[in-house]
PDB file of C-alpha atoms and ligand atoms in Angstrom:
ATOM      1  CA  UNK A   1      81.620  86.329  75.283  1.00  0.00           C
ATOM      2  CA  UNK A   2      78.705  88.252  75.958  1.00  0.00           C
ATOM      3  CA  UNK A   3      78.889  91.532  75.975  1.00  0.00           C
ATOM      4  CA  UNK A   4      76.748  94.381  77.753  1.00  0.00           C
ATOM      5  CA  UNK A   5      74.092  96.556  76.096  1.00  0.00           C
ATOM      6  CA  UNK A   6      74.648  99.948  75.009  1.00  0.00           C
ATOM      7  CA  UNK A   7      72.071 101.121  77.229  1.00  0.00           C
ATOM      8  CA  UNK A   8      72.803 102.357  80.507  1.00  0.00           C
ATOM      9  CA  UNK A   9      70.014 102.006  81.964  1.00  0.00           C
ATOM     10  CA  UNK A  10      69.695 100.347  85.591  1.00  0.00           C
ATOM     11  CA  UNK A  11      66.165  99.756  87.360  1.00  0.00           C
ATOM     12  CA  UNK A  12      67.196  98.146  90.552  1.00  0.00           C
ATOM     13  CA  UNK A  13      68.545 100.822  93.016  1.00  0.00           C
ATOM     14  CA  UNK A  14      70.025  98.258  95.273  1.00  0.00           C
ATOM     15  CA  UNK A  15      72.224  97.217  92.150  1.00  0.00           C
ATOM     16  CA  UNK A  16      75.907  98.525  91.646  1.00  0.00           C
ATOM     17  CA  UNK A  17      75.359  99.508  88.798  1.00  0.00           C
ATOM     18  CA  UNK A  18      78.754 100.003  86.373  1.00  0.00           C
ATOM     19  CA  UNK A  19      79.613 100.852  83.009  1.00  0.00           C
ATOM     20  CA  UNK A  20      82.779  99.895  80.759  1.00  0.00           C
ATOM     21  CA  UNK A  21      84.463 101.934  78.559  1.00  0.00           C
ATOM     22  CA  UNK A  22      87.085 101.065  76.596  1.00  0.00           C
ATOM     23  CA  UNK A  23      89.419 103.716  75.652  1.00  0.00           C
ATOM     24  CA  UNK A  24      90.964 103.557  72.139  1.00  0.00           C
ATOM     25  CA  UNK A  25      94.530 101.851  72.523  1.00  0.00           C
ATOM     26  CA  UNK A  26      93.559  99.506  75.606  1.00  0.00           C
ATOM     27  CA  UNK A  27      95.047  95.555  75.312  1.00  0.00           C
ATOM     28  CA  UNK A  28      92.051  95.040  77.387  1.00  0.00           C
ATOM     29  CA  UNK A  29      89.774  92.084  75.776  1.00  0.00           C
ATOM     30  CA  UNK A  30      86.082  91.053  76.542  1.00  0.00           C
ATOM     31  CA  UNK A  31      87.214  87.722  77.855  1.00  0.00           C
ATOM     32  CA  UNK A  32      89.467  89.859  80.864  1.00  0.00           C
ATOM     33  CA  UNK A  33      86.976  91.985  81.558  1.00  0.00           C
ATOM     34  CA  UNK A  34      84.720  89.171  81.637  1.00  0.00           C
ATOM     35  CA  UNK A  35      87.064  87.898  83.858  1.00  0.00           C
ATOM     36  CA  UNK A  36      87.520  91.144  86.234  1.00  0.00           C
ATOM     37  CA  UNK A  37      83.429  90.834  86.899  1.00  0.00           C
ATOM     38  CA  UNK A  38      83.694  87.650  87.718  1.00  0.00           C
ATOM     39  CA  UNK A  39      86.265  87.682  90.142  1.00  0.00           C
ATOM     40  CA  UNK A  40      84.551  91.098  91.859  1.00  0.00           C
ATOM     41  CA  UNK A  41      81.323  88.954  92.057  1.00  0.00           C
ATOM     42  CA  UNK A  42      83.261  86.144  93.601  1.00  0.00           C
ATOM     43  CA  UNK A  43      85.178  88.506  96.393  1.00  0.00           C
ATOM     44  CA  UNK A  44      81.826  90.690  97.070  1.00  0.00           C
ATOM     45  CA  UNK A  45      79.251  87.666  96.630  1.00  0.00           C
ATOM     46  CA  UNK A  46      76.330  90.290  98.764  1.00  0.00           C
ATOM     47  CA  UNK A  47      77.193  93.137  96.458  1.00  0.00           C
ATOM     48  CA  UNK A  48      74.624  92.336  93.246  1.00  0.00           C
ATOM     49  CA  UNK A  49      76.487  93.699  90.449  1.00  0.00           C
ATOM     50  CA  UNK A  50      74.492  93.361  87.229  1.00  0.00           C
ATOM     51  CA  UNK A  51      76.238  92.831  83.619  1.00  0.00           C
ATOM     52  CA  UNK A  52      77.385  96.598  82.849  1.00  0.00           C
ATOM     53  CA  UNK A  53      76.682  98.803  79.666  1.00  0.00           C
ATOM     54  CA  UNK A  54      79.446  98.775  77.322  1.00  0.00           C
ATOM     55  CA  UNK A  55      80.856 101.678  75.769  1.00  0.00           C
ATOM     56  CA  UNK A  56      84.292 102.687  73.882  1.00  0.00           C
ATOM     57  CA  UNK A  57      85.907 105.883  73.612  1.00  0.00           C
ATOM     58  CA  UNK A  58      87.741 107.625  70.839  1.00  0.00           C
ATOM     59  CA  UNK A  59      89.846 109.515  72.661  1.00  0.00           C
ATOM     60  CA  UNK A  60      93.311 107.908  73.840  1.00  0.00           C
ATOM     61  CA  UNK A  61      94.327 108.310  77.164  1.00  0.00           C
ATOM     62  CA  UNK A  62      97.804 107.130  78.117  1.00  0.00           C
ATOM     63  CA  UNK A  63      97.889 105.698  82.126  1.00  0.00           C
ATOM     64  CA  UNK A  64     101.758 106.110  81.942  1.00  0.00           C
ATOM     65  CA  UNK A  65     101.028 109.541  81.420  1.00  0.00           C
ATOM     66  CA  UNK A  66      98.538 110.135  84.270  1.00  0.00           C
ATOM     67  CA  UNK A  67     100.199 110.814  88.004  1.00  0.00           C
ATOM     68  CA  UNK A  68      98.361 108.308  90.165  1.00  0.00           C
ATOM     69  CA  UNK A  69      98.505 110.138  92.923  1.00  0.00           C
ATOM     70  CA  UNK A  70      96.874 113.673  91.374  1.00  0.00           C
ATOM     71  CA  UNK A  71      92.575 113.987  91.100  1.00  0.00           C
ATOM     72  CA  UNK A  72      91.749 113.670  87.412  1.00  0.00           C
ATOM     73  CA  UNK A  73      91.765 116.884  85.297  1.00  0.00           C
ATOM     74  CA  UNK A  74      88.684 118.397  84.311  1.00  0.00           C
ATOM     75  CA  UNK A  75      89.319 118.995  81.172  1.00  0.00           C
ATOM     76  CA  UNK A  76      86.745 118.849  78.101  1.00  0.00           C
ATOM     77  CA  UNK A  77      88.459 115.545  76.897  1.00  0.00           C
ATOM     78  CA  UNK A  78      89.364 113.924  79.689  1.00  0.00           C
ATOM     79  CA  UNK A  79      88.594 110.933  80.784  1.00  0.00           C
ATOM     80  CA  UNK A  80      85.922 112.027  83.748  1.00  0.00           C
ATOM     81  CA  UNK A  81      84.520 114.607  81.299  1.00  0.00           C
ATOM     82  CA  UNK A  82      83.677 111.530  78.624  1.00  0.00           C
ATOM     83  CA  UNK A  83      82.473 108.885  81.576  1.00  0.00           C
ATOM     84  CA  UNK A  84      80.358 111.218  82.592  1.00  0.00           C
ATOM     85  CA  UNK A  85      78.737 111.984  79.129  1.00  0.00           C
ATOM     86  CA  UNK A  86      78.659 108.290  78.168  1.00  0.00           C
ATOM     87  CA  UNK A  87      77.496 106.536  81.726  1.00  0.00           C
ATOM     88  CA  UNK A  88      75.312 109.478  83.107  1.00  0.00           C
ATOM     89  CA  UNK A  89      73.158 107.696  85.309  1.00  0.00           C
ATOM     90  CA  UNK A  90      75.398 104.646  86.656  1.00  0.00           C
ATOM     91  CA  UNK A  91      77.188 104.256  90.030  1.00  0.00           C
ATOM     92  CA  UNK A  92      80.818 103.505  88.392  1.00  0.00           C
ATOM     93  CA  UNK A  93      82.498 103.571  84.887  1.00  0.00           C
ATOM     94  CA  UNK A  94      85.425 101.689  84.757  1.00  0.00           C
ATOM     95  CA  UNK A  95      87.448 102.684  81.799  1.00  0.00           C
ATOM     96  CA  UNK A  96      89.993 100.516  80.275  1.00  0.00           C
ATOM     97  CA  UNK A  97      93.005 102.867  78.924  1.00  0.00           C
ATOM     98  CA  UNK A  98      96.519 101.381  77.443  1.00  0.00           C
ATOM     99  CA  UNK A  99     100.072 101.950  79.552  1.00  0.00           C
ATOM    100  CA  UNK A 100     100.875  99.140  81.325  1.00  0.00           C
ATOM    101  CA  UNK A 101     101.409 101.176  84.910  1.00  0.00           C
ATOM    102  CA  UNK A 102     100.533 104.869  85.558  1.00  0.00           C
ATOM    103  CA  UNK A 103     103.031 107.651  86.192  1.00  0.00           C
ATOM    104  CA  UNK A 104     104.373 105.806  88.781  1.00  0.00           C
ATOM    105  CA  UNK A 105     105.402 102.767  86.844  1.00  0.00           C
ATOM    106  CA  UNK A 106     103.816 100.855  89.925  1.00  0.00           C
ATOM    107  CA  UNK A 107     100.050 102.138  90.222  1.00  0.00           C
ATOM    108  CA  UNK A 108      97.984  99.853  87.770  1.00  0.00           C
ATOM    109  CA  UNK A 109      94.314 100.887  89.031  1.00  0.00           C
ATOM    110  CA  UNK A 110      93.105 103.922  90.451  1.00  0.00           C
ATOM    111  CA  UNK A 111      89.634 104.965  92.015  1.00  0.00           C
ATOM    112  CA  UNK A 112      88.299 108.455  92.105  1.00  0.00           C
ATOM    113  CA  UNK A 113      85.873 110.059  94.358  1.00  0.00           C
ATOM    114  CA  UNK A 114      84.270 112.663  92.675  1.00  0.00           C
ATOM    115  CA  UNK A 115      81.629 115.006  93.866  1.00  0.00           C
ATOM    116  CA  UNK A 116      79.138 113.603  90.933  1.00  0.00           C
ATOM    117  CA  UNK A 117      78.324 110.009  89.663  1.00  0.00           C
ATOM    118  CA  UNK A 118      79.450 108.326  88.016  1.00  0.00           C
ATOM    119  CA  UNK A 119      83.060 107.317  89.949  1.00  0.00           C
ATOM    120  CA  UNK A 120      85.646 106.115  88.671  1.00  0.00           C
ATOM    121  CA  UNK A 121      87.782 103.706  88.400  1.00  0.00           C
ATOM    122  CA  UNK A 122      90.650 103.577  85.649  1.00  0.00           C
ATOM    123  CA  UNK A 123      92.460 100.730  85.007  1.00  0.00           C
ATOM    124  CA  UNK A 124      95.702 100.083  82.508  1.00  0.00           C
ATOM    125  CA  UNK A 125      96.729  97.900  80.523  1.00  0.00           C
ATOM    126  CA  UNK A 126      98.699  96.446  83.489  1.00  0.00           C
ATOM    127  CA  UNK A 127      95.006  94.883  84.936  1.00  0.00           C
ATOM    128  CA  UNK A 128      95.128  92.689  82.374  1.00  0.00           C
ATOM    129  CA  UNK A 129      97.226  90.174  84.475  1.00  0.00           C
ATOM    130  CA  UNK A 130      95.647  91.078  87.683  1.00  0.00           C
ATOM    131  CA  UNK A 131      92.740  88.962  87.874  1.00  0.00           C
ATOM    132  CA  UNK A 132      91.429  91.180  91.260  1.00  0.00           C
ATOM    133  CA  UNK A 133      92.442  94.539  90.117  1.00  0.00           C
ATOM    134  CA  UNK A 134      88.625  95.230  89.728  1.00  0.00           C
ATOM    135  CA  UNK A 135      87.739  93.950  92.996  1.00  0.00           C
ATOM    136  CA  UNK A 136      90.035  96.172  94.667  1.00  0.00           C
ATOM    137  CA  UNK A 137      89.099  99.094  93.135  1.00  0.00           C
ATOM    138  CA  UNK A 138      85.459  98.047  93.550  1.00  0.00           C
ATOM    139  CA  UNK A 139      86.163  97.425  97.371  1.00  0.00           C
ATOM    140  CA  UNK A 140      87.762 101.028  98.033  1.00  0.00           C
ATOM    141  CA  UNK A 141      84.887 102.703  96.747  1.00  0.00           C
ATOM    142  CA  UNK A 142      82.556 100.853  98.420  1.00  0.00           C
ATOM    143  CA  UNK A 143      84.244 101.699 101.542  1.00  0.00           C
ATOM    144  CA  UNK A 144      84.408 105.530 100.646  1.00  0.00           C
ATOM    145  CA  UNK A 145      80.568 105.311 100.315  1.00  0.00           C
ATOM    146  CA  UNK A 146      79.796 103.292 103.615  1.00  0.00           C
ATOM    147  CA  UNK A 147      76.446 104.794 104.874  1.00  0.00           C
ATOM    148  CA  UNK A 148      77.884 105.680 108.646  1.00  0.00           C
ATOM    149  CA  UNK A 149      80.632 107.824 106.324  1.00  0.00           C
ATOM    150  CA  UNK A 150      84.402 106.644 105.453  1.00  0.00           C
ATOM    151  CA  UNK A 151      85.136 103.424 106.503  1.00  0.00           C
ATOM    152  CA  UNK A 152      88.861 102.036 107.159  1.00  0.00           C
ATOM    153  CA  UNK A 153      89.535  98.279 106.174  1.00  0.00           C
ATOM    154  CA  UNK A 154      89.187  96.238 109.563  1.00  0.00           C
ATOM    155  CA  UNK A 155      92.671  95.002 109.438  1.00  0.00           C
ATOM    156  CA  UNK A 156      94.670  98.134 108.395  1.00  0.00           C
ATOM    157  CA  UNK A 157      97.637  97.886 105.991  1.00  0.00           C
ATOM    158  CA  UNK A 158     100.930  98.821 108.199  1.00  0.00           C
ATOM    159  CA  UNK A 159     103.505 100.393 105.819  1.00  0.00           C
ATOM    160  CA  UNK A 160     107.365  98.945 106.241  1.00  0.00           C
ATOM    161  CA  UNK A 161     107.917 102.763 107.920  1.00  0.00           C
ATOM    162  CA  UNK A 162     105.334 102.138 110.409  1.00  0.00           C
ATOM    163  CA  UNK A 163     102.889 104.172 109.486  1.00  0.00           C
ATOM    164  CA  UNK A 164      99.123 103.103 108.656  1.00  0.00           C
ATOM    165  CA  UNK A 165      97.559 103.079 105.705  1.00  0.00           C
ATOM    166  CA  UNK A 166      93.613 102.494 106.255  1.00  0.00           C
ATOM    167  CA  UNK A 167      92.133 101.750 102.953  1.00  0.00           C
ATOM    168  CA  UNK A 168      94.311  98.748 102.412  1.00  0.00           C
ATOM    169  CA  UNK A 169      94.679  95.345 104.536  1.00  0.00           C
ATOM    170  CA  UNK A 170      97.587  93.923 106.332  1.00  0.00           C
ATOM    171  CA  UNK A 171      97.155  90.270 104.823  1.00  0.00           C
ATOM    172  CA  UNK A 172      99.058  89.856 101.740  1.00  0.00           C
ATOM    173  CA  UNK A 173      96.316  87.076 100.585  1.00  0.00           C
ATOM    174  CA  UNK A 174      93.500  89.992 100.785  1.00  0.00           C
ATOM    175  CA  UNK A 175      92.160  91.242  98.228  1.00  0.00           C
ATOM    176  CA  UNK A 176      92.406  95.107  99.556  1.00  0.00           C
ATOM    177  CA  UNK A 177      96.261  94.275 100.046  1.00  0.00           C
ATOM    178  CA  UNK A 178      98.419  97.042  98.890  1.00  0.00           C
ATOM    179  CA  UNK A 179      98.983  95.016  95.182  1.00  0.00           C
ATOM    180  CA  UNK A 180      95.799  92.206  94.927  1.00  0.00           C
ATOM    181  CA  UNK A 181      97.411  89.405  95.144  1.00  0.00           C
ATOM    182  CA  UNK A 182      96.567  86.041  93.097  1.00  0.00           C
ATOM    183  CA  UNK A 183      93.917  84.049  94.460  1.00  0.00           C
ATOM    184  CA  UNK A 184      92.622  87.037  96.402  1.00  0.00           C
ATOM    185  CA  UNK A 185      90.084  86.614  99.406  1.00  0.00           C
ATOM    186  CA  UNK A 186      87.822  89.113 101.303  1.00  0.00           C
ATOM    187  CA  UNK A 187      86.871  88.945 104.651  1.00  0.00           C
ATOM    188  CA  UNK A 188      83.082  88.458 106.412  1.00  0.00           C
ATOM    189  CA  UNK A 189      83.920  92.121 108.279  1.00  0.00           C
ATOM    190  CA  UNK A 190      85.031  93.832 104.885  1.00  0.00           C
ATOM    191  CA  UNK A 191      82.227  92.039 103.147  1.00  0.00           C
ATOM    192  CA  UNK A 192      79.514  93.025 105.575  1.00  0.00           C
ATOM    193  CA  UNK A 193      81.082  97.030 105.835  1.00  0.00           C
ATOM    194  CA  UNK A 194      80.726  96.628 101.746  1.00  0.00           C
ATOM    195  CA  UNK A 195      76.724  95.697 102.020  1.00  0.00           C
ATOM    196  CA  UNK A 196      76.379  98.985 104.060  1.00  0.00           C
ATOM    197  CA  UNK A 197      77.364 101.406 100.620  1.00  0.00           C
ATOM    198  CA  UNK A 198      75.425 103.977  99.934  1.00  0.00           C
ATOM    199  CA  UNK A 199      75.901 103.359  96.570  1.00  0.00           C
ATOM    200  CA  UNK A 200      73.564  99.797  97.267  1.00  0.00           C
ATOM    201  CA  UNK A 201      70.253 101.996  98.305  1.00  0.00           C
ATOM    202  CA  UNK A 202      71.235 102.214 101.737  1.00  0.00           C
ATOM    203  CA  UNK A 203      70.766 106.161 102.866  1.00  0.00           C
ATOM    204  CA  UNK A 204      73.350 108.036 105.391  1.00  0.00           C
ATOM    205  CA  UNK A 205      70.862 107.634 107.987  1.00  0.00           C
ATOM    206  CA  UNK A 206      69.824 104.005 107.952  1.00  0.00           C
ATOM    207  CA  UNK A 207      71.220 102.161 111.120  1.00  0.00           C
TER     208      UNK A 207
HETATM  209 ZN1   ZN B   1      94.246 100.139  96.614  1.00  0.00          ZN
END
């Protein structure tokens, strides 16, 4: 399996440009995260999303000890702290940690929004079933970073209490469904709201 450099270094600013770190502990192999790039590619086929740097980290971060639902701790050894040493000039680092679920015993994913690149995305051991875990987490922050500001998915996610929940989609075969399903699928809309992220050299004041 091939694997990507150590540099981090992207020169296309249209690119999403990502970087993988593998936390000491993680199940995760090269083969699945082969696997979770291909897929992404495959549900965001406009998005060009070049092979990332690699990295690993010594430190050991347990998801089953991280609330999902909580913004990442600053801390000197945290997980940000290191992603942000490691992948300083790169749109996302996704960082493979072991625990099969978060906090939670639900969550396997989560994306962060932080005020400085890179963002996050942490996935557990648990992605290593979920061939469209990525592509989720990819899609949410791609959203977060649409140029005409937060963007909700076009067919919004109604809870079983009624209530709405706009980042995720109502159609359990989509990809942004709650869980991402097997044999996920995007949508033209969310595909052409994707194209629009800042993130792809598009500024907050193109129209
Ligand atoms: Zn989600």
């Amino acid at each position: 399996m091939k694997k990507g450099s150590e540099n981090c270094h992207f020169n296309e600013p249209a690119d999403l440009s990502l970087c993988v770190v593998t936390a000491k502990g993680s199940r995760v192999t090269d083969g699945i995260i082969a696997n979770h790039l291909f897929k992404a590619r495959e549900i965001w086929p406009n998005i060009p999303i070049p092979e990332p740097c690699r990295k690993t980290m010594s430190y050991e971060p347990n998801a089953e000890d991280i609330d999902p639902n909580e913004s990442i701790p600053n801390d000197k050894n945290d997980i940000r702290y290191i992603a942000m040493r490691e992948c300083p000039d790169v749109d996302i680092a996704v960082v493979y940690i072991k625990g099969q679920y978060f906090k939670d015993k639900n969550t396997i994913a989560v994306s962060y929004y932080t005020d400085e690149r890179p963002y996050l995305i942490v996935m557990s051991d648990g992605t290593i079933k979920s061939d469209y875990a990525l592509a989720h987490e990819l899609g949410h922050i791609l959203f977060h970073t649409f140029f005409a500001g937060i963007a909700n998915d076009p067919n919004p996610y109604k809870r079983p209490d009624g209530t709405i929940d706009y980042a995720h989609d109502n159609d359990s075969h989509n990809v942004m469904w709650p869980n991402a399903p097997l044999n996920a699928v995007s949508t033209k809309e969310q595909r052409e709201i994707a194209r629009f992220s800042t993130l792809l050299g598009n500024t907050s004041s193109d129209k």
